PDB file of N, CA and C in Angstrom:
ATOM      1  N   MET E   1      -7.226 -78.671  72.286  1.00  0.00           N
ATOM      2  CA  MET E   1      -6.410 -78.096  71.229  1.00  0.00           C
ATOM      3  C   MET E   1      -5.415 -77.524  72.190  1.00  0.00           C
ATOM      4  N   PRO E   2      -3.807 -78.318  72.382  1.00  0.00           N
ATOM      5  CA  PRO E   2      -3.036 -77.674  73.466  1.00  0.00           C
ATOM      6  C   PRO E   2      -3.001 -76.063  73.186  1.00  0.00           C
ATOM      7  N   THR E   3      -2.674 -75.197  72.493  1.00  0.00           N
ATOM      8  CA  THR E   3      -3.050 -74.072  72.172  1.00  0.00           C
ATOM      9  C   THR E   3      -4.147 -72.918  72.829  1.00  0.00           C
ATOM     10  N   GLU E   4      -5.472 -73.863  73.211  1.00  0.00           N
ATOM     11  CA  GLU E   4      -6.249 -73.032  73.508  1.00  0.00           C
ATOM     12  C   GLU E   4      -6.407 -73.095  74.967  1.00  0.00           C
ATOM     13  N   ASP E   5      -5.471 -74.750  75.304  1.00  0.00           N
ATOM     14  CA  ASP E   5      -5.388 -74.813  77.056  1.00  0.00           C
ATOM     15  C   ASP E   5      -4.493 -73.700  77.540  1.00  0.00           C
ATOM     16  N   TRP E   6      -3.402 -73.378  76.556  1.00  0.00           N
ATOM     17  CA  TRP E   6      -2.152 -72.344  76.968  1.00  0.00           C
ATOM     18  C   TRP E   6      -2.426 -71.204  77.043  1.00  0.00           C
ATOM     19  N   GLU E   7      -3.398 -70.839  75.979  1.00  0.00           N
ATOM     20  CA  GLU E   7      -4.425 -69.259  76.074  1.00  0.00           C
ATOM     21  C   GLU E   7      -5.037 -69.415  77.054  1.00  0.00           C
ATOM     22  N   ARG E   8      -5.898 -70.020  77.486  1.00  0.00           N
ATOM     23  CA  ARG E   8      -6.999 -69.926  79.160  1.00  0.00           C
ATOM     24  C   ARG E   8      -5.827 -69.451  79.958  1.00  0.00           C
ATOM     25  N   GLY E   9      -4.902 -70.958  80.260  1.00  0.00           N
ATOM     26  CA  GLY E   9      -3.879 -70.732  81.626  1.00  0.00           C
ATOM     27  C   GLY E   9      -3.436 -69.320  81.656  1.00  0.00           C
ATOM     28  N   TYR E  10      -2.791 -68.645  80.309  1.00  0.00           N
ATOM     29  CA  TYR E  10      -2.382 -67.460  80.486  1.00  0.00           C
ATOM     30  C   TYR E  10      -3.131 -66.251  80.565  1.00  0.00           C
ATOM     31  N   ALA E  11      -4.319 -66.578  80.129  1.00  0.00           N
ATOM     32  CA  ALA E  11      -5.641 -65.257  80.491  1.00  0.00           C
ATOM     33  C   ALA E  11      -5.684 -65.738  81.603  1.00  0.00           C
ATOM     34  N   ALA E  12      -6.051 -66.933  82.158  1.00  0.00           N
ATOM     35  CA  ALA E  12      -6.711 -67.298  83.868  1.00  0.00           C
ATOM     36  C   ALA E  12      -5.018 -66.304  84.718  1.00  0.00           C
ATOM     37  N   GLY E  13      -4.282 -67.007  84.444  1.00  0.00           N
ATOM     38  CA  GLY E  13      -2.714 -65.917  85.297  1.00  0.00           C
ATOM     39  C   GLY E  13      -2.617 -64.729  85.338  1.00  0.00           C
ATOM     40  N   TYR E  14      -2.891 -63.793  84.175  1.00  0.00           N
ATOM     41  CA  TYR E  14      -2.921 -63.145  83.972  1.00  0.00           C
ATOM     42  C   TYR E  14      -3.830 -62.240  84.629  1.00  0.00           C
ATOM     43  N   SER E  15      -4.998 -62.617  84.740  1.00  0.00           N
ATOM     44  CA  SER E  15      -6.283 -61.920  85.274  1.00  0.00           C
ATOM     45  C   SER E  15      -5.810 -62.207  86.552  1.00  0.00           C
ATOM     46  N   ALA E  16      -5.558 -63.572  87.082  1.00  0.00           N
ATOM     47  CA  ALA E  16      -5.531 -63.492  88.804  1.00  0.00           C
ATOM     48  C   ALA E  16      -4.311 -62.712  89.195  1.00  0.00           C
ATOM     49  N   ALA E  17      -3.300 -61.688  88.620  1.00  0.00           N
ATOM     50  CA  ALA E  17      -2.029 -61.316  88.919  1.00  0.00           C
ATOM     51  C   ALA E  17      -2.636 -59.853  89.171  1.00  0.00           C
ATOM     52  N   HIS E  18      -3.876 -59.240  88.458  1.00  0.00           N
ATOM     53  CA  HIS E  18      -4.329 -57.844  88.676  1.00  0.00           C
ATOM     54  C   HIS E  18      -5.586 -57.793  89.086  1.00  0.00           C
ATOM     55  N   ARG E  19      -5.871 -59.167  89.976  1.00  0.00           N
ATOM     56  CA  ARG E  19      -7.392 -59.116  90.924  1.00  0.00           C
ATOM     57  C   ARG E  19      -7.384 -57.986  91.833  1.00  0.00           C
ATOM     58  N   SER E  20      -8.376 -57.156  92.254  1.00  0.00           N
ATOM     59  CA  SER E  20      -8.812 -56.203  93.079  1.00  0.00           C
ATOM     60  C   SER E  20      -8.855 -56.825  94.598  1.00  0.00           C
ATOM     61  N   ASP E  21      -9.540 -57.796  94.733  1.00  0.00           N
ATOM     62  CA  ASP E  21      -9.409 -58.470  96.176  1.00  0.00           C
ATOM     63  C   ASP E  21      -8.549 -58.992  96.660  1.00  0.00           C
ATOM     64  N   VAL E  22      -7.468 -58.570  95.831  1.00  0.00           N
ATOM     65  CA  VAL E  22      -6.369 -59.546  97.107  1.00  0.00           C
ATOM     66  C   VAL E  22      -5.841 -58.217  97.476  1.00  0.00           C
ATOM     67  N   ARG E  23      -5.569 -58.777  98.753  1.00  0.00           N
ATOM     68  CA  ARG E  23      -4.645 -57.828 100.046  1.00  0.00           C
ATOM     69  C   ARG E  23      -3.608 -57.188  99.442  1.00  0.00           C
ATOM     70  N   ASP E  24      -3.032 -55.977  99.624  1.00  0.00           N
ATOM     71  CA  ASP E  24      -2.192 -55.188  98.720  1.00  0.00           C
ATOM     72  C   ASP E  24      -1.009 -55.266  99.783  1.00  0.00           C
ATOM     73  N   ILE E  25       0.037 -55.935 100.187  1.00  0.00           N
ATOM     74  CA  ILE E  25       0.988 -56.206 101.097  1.00  0.00           C
ATOM     75  C   ILE E  25       1.946 -55.015 101.364  1.00  0.00           C
ATOM     76  N   THR E  26       1.854 -54.030  99.909  1.00  0.00           N
ATOM     77  CA  THR E  26       2.820 -52.623 100.497  1.00  0.00           C
ATOM     78  C   THR E  26       1.857 -52.018 101.039  1.00  0.00           C
ATOM     79  N   THR E  27       0.744 -51.993 101.607  1.00  0.00           N
ATOM     80  CA  THR E  27       0.042 -50.975 102.059  1.00  0.00           C
ATOM     81  C   THR E  27      -0.291 -51.373 103.288  1.00  0.00           C
ATOM     82  N   ASP E  28      -0.878 -52.438 103.704  1.00  0.00           N
ATOM     83  CA  ASP E  28      -1.236 -53.401 104.437  1.00  0.00           C
ATOM     84  C   ASP E  28      -0.222 -53.998 105.509  1.00  0.00           C
ATOM     85  N   ARG E  29       0.036 -53.292 106.538  1.00  0.00           N
ATOM     86  CA  ARG E  29       1.010 -54.151 107.366  1.00  0.00           C
ATOM     87  C   ARG E  29       0.848 -54.481 108.664  1.00  0.00           C
ATOM     88  N   GLY E  30      -0.075 -53.579 109.286  1.00  0.00           N
ATOM     89  CA  GLY E  30      -0.612 -53.709 110.606  1.00  0.00           C
ATOM     90  C   GLY E  30       0.268 -53.009 111.110  1.00  0.00           C
ATOM     91  N   ASP E  31       0.508 -53.113 112.626  1.00  0.00           N
ATOM     92  CA  ASP E  31       1.130 -52.061 113.402  1.00  0.00           C
ATOM     93  C   ASP E  31       2.951 -51.999 113.680  1.00  0.00           C
ATOM     94  N   PRO E  32       3.357 -51.522 113.532  1.00  0.00           N
ATOM     95  CA  PRO E  32       4.568 -51.387 113.603  1.00  0.00           C
ATOM     96  C   PRO E  32       5.371 -52.262 114.697  1.00  0.00           C
ATOM     97  N   ALA E  33       6.306 -52.652 114.882  1.00  0.00           N
ATOM     98  CA  ALA E  33       6.911 -53.736 115.810  1.00  0.00           C
ATOM     99  C   ALA E  33       7.559 -52.398 116.210  1.00  0.00           C
ATOM    100  N   PRO E  34       7.626 -52.407 118.156  1.00  0.00           N
ATOM    101  CA  PRO E  34       8.045 -51.764 118.962  1.00  0.00           C
ATOM    102  C   PRO E  34       9.471 -51.502 118.745  1.00  0.00           C
ATOM    103  N   ALA E  35      10.138 -50.538 118.745  1.00  0.00           N
ATOM    104  CA  ALA E  35      11.505 -50.077 118.267  1.00  0.00           C
ATOM    105  C   ALA E  35      12.366 -51.146 119.748  1.00  0.00           C
ATOM    106  N   PRO E  36      13.554 -51.662 119.368  1.00  0.00           N
ATOM    107  CA  PRO E  36      13.774 -52.186 120.635  1.00  0.00           C
ATOM    108  C   PRO E  36      14.677 -51.347 121.461  1.00  0.00           C
ATOM    109  N   GLU E  37      14.258 -51.192 122.445  1.00  0.00           N
ATOM    110  CA  GLU E  37      15.459 -50.499 123.346  1.00  0.00           C
ATOM    111  C   GLU E  37      17.169 -50.761 123.008  1.00  0.00           C
ATOM    112  N   ALA E  38      17.998 -49.353 123.172  1.00  0.00           N
ATOM    113  CA  ALA E  38      19.117 -49.281 122.807  1.00  0.00           C
ATOM    114  C   ALA E  38      20.069 -49.887 124.328  1.00  0.00           C
ATOM    115  N   LYS E  39      20.888 -50.852 123.518  1.00  0.00           N
ATOM    116  CA  LYS E  39      21.748 -51.454 124.879  1.00  0.00           C
ATOM    117  C   LYS E  39      22.276 -50.467 125.164  1.00  0.00           C
ATOM    118  N   LYS E  40      23.385 -50.504 126.491  1.00  0.00           N
ATOM    119  CA  LYS E  40      23.627 -49.735 127.212  1.00  0.00           C
ATOM    120  C   LYS E  40      25.238 -49.786 126.844  1.00  0.00           C
ATOM    121  N   PRO E  41      26.298 -49.342 126.441  1.00  0.00           N
ATOM    122  CA  PRO E  41      27.551 -49.866 126.177  1.00  0.00           C
ATOM    123  C   PRO E  41      27.934 -50.605 127.600  1.00  0.00           C
ATOM    124  N   ARG E  42      29.335 -51.755 127.108  1.00  0.00           N
ATOM    125  CA  ARG E  42      30.012 -52.414 128.190  1.00  0.00           C
ATOM    126  C   ARG E  42      30.615 -51.231 129.134  1.00  0.00           C
ATOM    127  N   LYS E  43      31.020 -51.498 130.390  1.00  0.00           N
ATOM    128  CA  LYS E  43      31.748 -50.844 131.117  1.00  0.00           C
ATOM    129  C   LYS E  43      33.306 -51.159 130.712  1.00  0.00           C
ATOM    130  N   VAL E  44      34.341 -50.341 130.323  1.00  0.00           N
ATOM    131  CA  VAL E  44      35.455 -50.889 130.370  1.00  0.00           C
ATOM    132  C   VAL E  44      36.346 -51.034 131.217  1.00  0.00           C
ATOM    133  N   SER E  45      37.061 -52.013 131.637  1.00  0.00           N
ATOM    134  CA  SER E  45      37.217 -52.297 133.186  1.00  0.00           C
ATOM    135  C   SER E  45      38.910 -51.941 133.103  1.00  0.00           C
ATOM    136  N   ASP E  46      39.075 -51.186 134.084  1.00  0.00           N
ATOM    137  CA  ASP E  46      40.768 -51.006 134.168  1.00  0.00           C
ATOM    138  C   ASP E  46      41.590 -51.574 133.741  1.00  0.00           C
ATOM    139  N   TYR E  47      41.538 -53.179 134.016  1.00  0.00           N
ATOM    140  CA  TYR E  47      42.655 -53.902 133.352  1.00  0.00           C
ATOM    141  C   TYR E  47      42.609 -53.533 131.542  1.00  0.00           C
ATOM    142  N   HIS E  48      40.928 -53.551 131.236  1.00  0.00           N
ATOM    143  CA  HIS E  48      41.010 -53.657 129.543  1.00  0.00           C
ATOM    144  C   HIS E  48      41.686 -52.338 129.002  1.00  0.00           C
ATOM    145  N   LYS E  49      41.845 -51.047 130.005  1.00  0.00           N
ATOM    146  CA  LYS E  49      42.344 -49.799 129.730  1.00  0.00           C
ATOM    147  C   LYS E  49      43.808 -49.905 129.570  1.00  0.00           C
ATOM    148  N   ARG E  50      44.020 -50.332 130.774  1.00  0.00           N
ATOM    149  CA  ARG E  50      45.641 -50.468 130.795  1.00  0.00           C
ATOM    150  C   ARG E  50      46.302 -51.089 129.869  1.00  0.00           C
ATOM    151  N   TYR E  51      45.411 -52.611 129.410  1.00  0.00           N
ATOM    152  CA  TYR E  51      46.172 -53.770 128.254  1.00  0.00           C
ATOM    153  C   TYR E  51      46.401 -52.588 127.325  1.00  0.00           C
ATOM    154  N   GLY E  52      45.101 -52.007 126.747  1.00  0.00           N
ATOM    155  CA  GLY E  52      45.229 -51.404 125.177  1.00  0.00           C
ATOM    156  C   GLY E  52      46.557 -50.249 125.498  1.00  0.00           C
ATOM    157  N   ARG E  53      46.859 -49.727 126.672  1.00  0.00           N
ATOM    158  CA  ARG E  53      48.082 -48.936 126.301  1.00  0.00           C
ATOM    159  C   ARG E  53      49.255 -49.539 126.422  1.00  0.00           C
ATOM    160  N   GLU E  54      49.464 -50.942 126.899  1.00  0.00           N
ATOM    161  CA  GLU E  54      50.675 -51.532 126.825  1.00  0.00           C
ATOM    162  C   GLU E  54      50.691 -52.035 125.808  1.00  0.00           C
ATOM    163  N   PHE E  55      49.916 -52.676 125.020  1.00  0.00           N
ATOM    164  CA  PHE E  55      50.067 -52.874 123.945  1.00  0.00           C
ATOM    165  C   PHE E  55      50.489 -52.157 122.852  1.00  0.00           C
ATOM    166  N   LYS E  56      50.099 -50.862 122.824  1.00  0.00           N
ATOM    167  CA  LYS E  56      50.111 -49.986 121.819  1.00  0.00           C
ATOM    168  C   LYS E  56      52.032 -49.466 121.859  1.00  0.00           C
ATOM    169  N   ARG E  57      52.248 -49.923 123.523  1.00  0.00           N
ATOM    170  CA  ARG E  57      52.991 -49.148 123.863  1.00  0.00           C
ATOM    171  C   ARG E  57      54.397 -50.389 123.200  1.00  0.00           C
ATOM    172  N   LEU E  58      54.019 -51.611 123.336  1.00  0.00           N
ATOM    173  CA  LEU E  58      55.090 -52.538 122.970  1.00  0.00           C
ATOM    174  C   LEU E  58      54.919 -53.347 121.577  1.00  0.00           C
ATOM    175  N   ALA E  59      53.891 -52.666 120.740  1.00  0.00           N
ATOM    176  CA  ALA E  59      53.150 -53.685 119.755  1.00  0.00           C
ATOM    177  C   ALA E  59      54.598 -53.157 118.178  1.00  0.00           C
ATOM    178  N   PRO E  60      55.123 -51.916 118.783  1.00  0.00           N
ATOM    179  CA  PRO E  60      56.184 -51.398 117.538  1.00  0.00           C
ATOM    180  C   PRO E  60      57.639 -52.416 117.577  1.00  0.00           C
ATOM    181  N   LYS E  61      57.895 -53.033 118.682  1.00  0.00           N
ATOM    182  CA  LYS E  61      58.954 -53.759 119.046  1.00  0.00           C
ATOM    183  C   LYS E  61      58.486 -55.108 117.807  1.00  0.00           C
ATOM    184  N   TYR E  62      57.568 -55.406 117.916  1.00  0.00           N
ATOM    185  CA  TYR E  62      57.255 -56.621 117.253  1.00  0.00           C
ATOM    186  C   TYR E  62      56.523 -56.623 115.664  1.00  0.00           C
ATOM    187  N   LYS E  63      56.809 -55.085 115.203  1.00  0.00           N
ATOM    188  CA  LYS E  63      56.456 -55.125 113.575  1.00  0.00           C
ATOM    189  C   LYS E  63      58.313 -54.949 112.639  1.00  0.00           C
ATOM    190  N   LEU E  64      57.833 -55.011 111.777  1.00  0.00           N
ATOM    191  CA  LEU E  64      58.722 -54.710 110.696  1.00  0.00           C
ATOM    192  C   LEU E  64      59.001 -53.314 110.340  1.00  0.00           C
ATOM    193  N   LYS E  65      60.020 -53.372 109.693  1.00  0.00           N
ATOM    194  CA  LYS E  65      60.128 -51.462 109.154  1.00  0.00           C
ATOM    195  C   LYS E  65      58.963 -51.223 107.980  1.00  0.00           C
ATOM    196  N   ARG E  66      58.626 -51.587 107.372  1.00  0.00           N
ATOM    197  CA  ARG E  66      57.593 -51.363 106.692  1.00  0.00           C
ATOM    198  C   ARG E  66      56.329 -51.335 107.404  1.00  0.00           C
ATOM    199  N   GLY E  67      56.256 -51.634 108.947  1.00  0.00           N
ATOM    200  CA  GLY E  67      55.079 -51.534 109.487  1.00  0.00           C
ATOM    201  C   GLY E  67      54.028 -52.672 109.592  1.00  0.00           C
ATOM    202  N   GLY E  68      54.345 -53.702 108.907  1.00  0.00           N
ATOM    203  CA  GLY E  68      53.467 -55.325 108.857  1.00  0.00           C
ATOM    204  C   GLY E  68      53.939 -56.026 110.440  1.00  0.00           C
ATOM    205  N   TRP E  69      53.166 -56.849 110.702  1.00  0.00           N
ATOM    206  CA  TRP E  69      53.638 -57.624 112.013  1.00  0.00           C
ATOM    207  C   TRP E  69      54.740 -58.491 111.570  1.00  0.00           C
ATOM    208  N   ALA E  70      55.621 -58.158 112.520  1.00  0.00           N
ATOM    209  CA  ALA E  70      56.917 -59.635 112.087  1.00  0.00           C
ATOM    210  C   ALA E  70      56.077 -61.432 112.512  1.00  0.00           C
ATOM    211  N   LYS E  71      57.074 -62.155 112.299  1.00  0.00           N
ATOM    212  CA  LYS E  71      56.554 -63.470 112.231  1.00  0.00           C
ATOM    213  C   LYS E  71      55.606 -64.089 113.844  1.00  0.00           C
ATOM    214  N   ASP E  72      55.204 -64.010 113.897  1.00  0.00           N
ATOM    215  CA  ASP E  72      54.462 -64.575 115.145  1.00  0.00           C
ATOM    216  C   ASP E  72      54.042 -63.226 116.034  1.00  0.00           C
ATOM    217  N   GLY E  73      54.469 -61.964 115.749  1.00  0.00           N
ATOM    218  CA  GLY E  73      54.699 -60.548 115.965  1.00  0.00           C
ATOM    219  C   GLY E  73      53.433 -60.744 117.115  1.00  0.00           C
ATOM    220  N   PHE E  74      52.167 -60.537 116.235  1.00  0.00           N
ATOM    221  CA  PHE E  74      51.044 -60.327 116.976  1.00  0.00           C
ATOM    222  C   PHE E  74      50.615 -60.716 118.319  1.00  0.00           C
ATOM    223  N   LYS E  75      50.831 -62.443 118.213  1.00  0.00           N
ATOM    224  CA  LYS E  75      50.529 -63.282 119.173  1.00  0.00           C
ATOM    225  C   LYS E  75      51.618 -62.370 120.291  1.00  0.00           C
ATOM    226  N   ARG E  76      53.137 -62.636 119.961  1.00  0.00           N
ATOM    227  CA  ARG E  76      53.848 -62.197 121.050  1.00  0.00           C
ATOM    228  C   ARG E  76      53.459 -60.965 121.352  1.00  0.00           C
ATOM    229  N   ALA E  77      53.552 -59.674 120.636  1.00  0.00           N
ATOM    230  CA  ALA E  77      52.998 -58.273 121.124  1.00  0.00           C
ATOM    231  C   ALA E  77      51.685 -58.779 122.610  1.00  0.00           C
ATOM    232  N   GLN E  78      50.932 -59.275 121.805  1.00  0.00           N
ATOM    233  CA  GLN E  78      49.566 -59.767 122.842  1.00  0.00           C
ATOM    234  C   GLN E  78      49.926 -60.143 124.376  1.00  0.00           C
ATOM    235  N   ALA E  79      50.618 -61.135 124.403  1.00  0.00           N
ATOM    236  CA  ALA E  79      51.541 -62.378 125.426  1.00  0.00           C
ATOM    237  C   ALA E  79      52.297 -60.530 126.316  1.00  0.00           C
ATOM    238  N   ALA E  80      53.008 -60.344 125.557  1.00  0.00           N
ATOM    239  CA  ALA E  80      53.943 -59.201 126.383  1.00  0.00           C
ATOM    240  C   ALA E  80      53.217 -58.328 126.970  1.00  0.00           C
ATOM    241  N   ALA E  81      52.141 -57.789 126.374  1.00  0.00           N
ATOM    242  CA  ALA E  81      51.023 -56.481 127.123  1.00  0.00           C
ATOM    243  C   ALA E  81      50.447 -57.081 127.818  1.00  0.00           C
ATOM    244  N   HIS E  82      49.791 -58.526 128.082  1.00  0.00           N
ATOM    245  CA  HIS E  82      48.852 -59.141 128.903  1.00  0.00           C
ATOM    246  C   HIS E  82      50.145 -59.249 130.187  1.00  0.00           C
ATOM    247  N   ALA E  83      51.135 -59.767 130.220  1.00  0.00           N
ATOM    248  CA  ALA E  83      52.320 -59.910 130.707  1.00  0.00           C
ATOM    249  C   ALA E  83      52.753 -58.367 131.802  1.00  0.00           C
ATOM    250  N   ALA E  84      53.062 -57.287 131.100  1.00  0.00           N
ATOM    251  CA  ALA E  84      53.312 -56.256 131.471  1.00  0.00           C
ATOM    252  C   ALA E  84      52.202 -55.129 132.222  1.00  0.00           C
ATOM    253  N   THR E  85      50.646 -55.466 131.435  1.00  0.00           N
ATOM    254  CA  THR E  85      49.783 -55.472 132.346  1.00  0.00           C
ATOM    255  C   THR E  85      49.409 -56.103 133.793  1.00  0.00           C
ATOM    256  N   LYS E  86      49.424 -57.361 133.939  1.00  0.00           N
ATOM    257  CA  LYS E  86      49.561 -58.048 134.859  1.00  0.00           C
ATOM    258  C   LYS E  86      50.632 -57.534 135.912  1.00  0.00           C
ATOM    259  N   LYS E  87      51.872 -57.262 135.460  1.00  0.00           N
ATOM    260  CA  LYS E  87      53.201 -56.781 136.526  1.00  0.00           C
ATOM    261  C   LYS E  87      52.305 -55.186 137.066  1.00  0.00           C
ATOM    262  N   ALA E  88      51.950 -54.359 135.996  1.00  0.00           N
ATOM    263  CA  ALA E  88      51.485 -53.132 136.361  1.00  0.00           C
ATOM    264  C   ALA E  88      50.332 -53.412 137.448  1.00  0.00           C
ATOM    265  N   MET E  89      49.599 -54.105 137.341  1.00  0.00           N
ATOM    266  CA  MET E  89      48.425 -53.719 138.337  1.00  0.00           C
ATOM    267  C   MET E  89      48.367 -54.593 139.363  1.00  0.00           C
ATOM    268  N   ARG E  90      49.310 -54.932 139.938  1.00  0.00           N
ATOM    269  CA  ARG E  90      49.707 -55.775 140.927  1.00  0.00           C
ATOM    270  C   ARG E  90      49.604 -55.096 142.131  1.00  0.00           C
TER     271      ARG E  90
END
């Protein structure tokens, strides 16, 4: 009878879910992995420091009154800042 098969399968699945001989994965996890060493931050070069200053100085020339970038403004400000940095670092 199909109903008896269903009941047997349900009972088997239910009892399998509550077995005590199965390892509890919430508590038995073994040794914890060693913590990775923290990366030391990169050294910022003199060029990058100077570029940041030049970019901040030049950026307003390439922005709109309301504060957004003008058309191709970021690209042009970046190019101008690189050029100014190159000139200043000579």
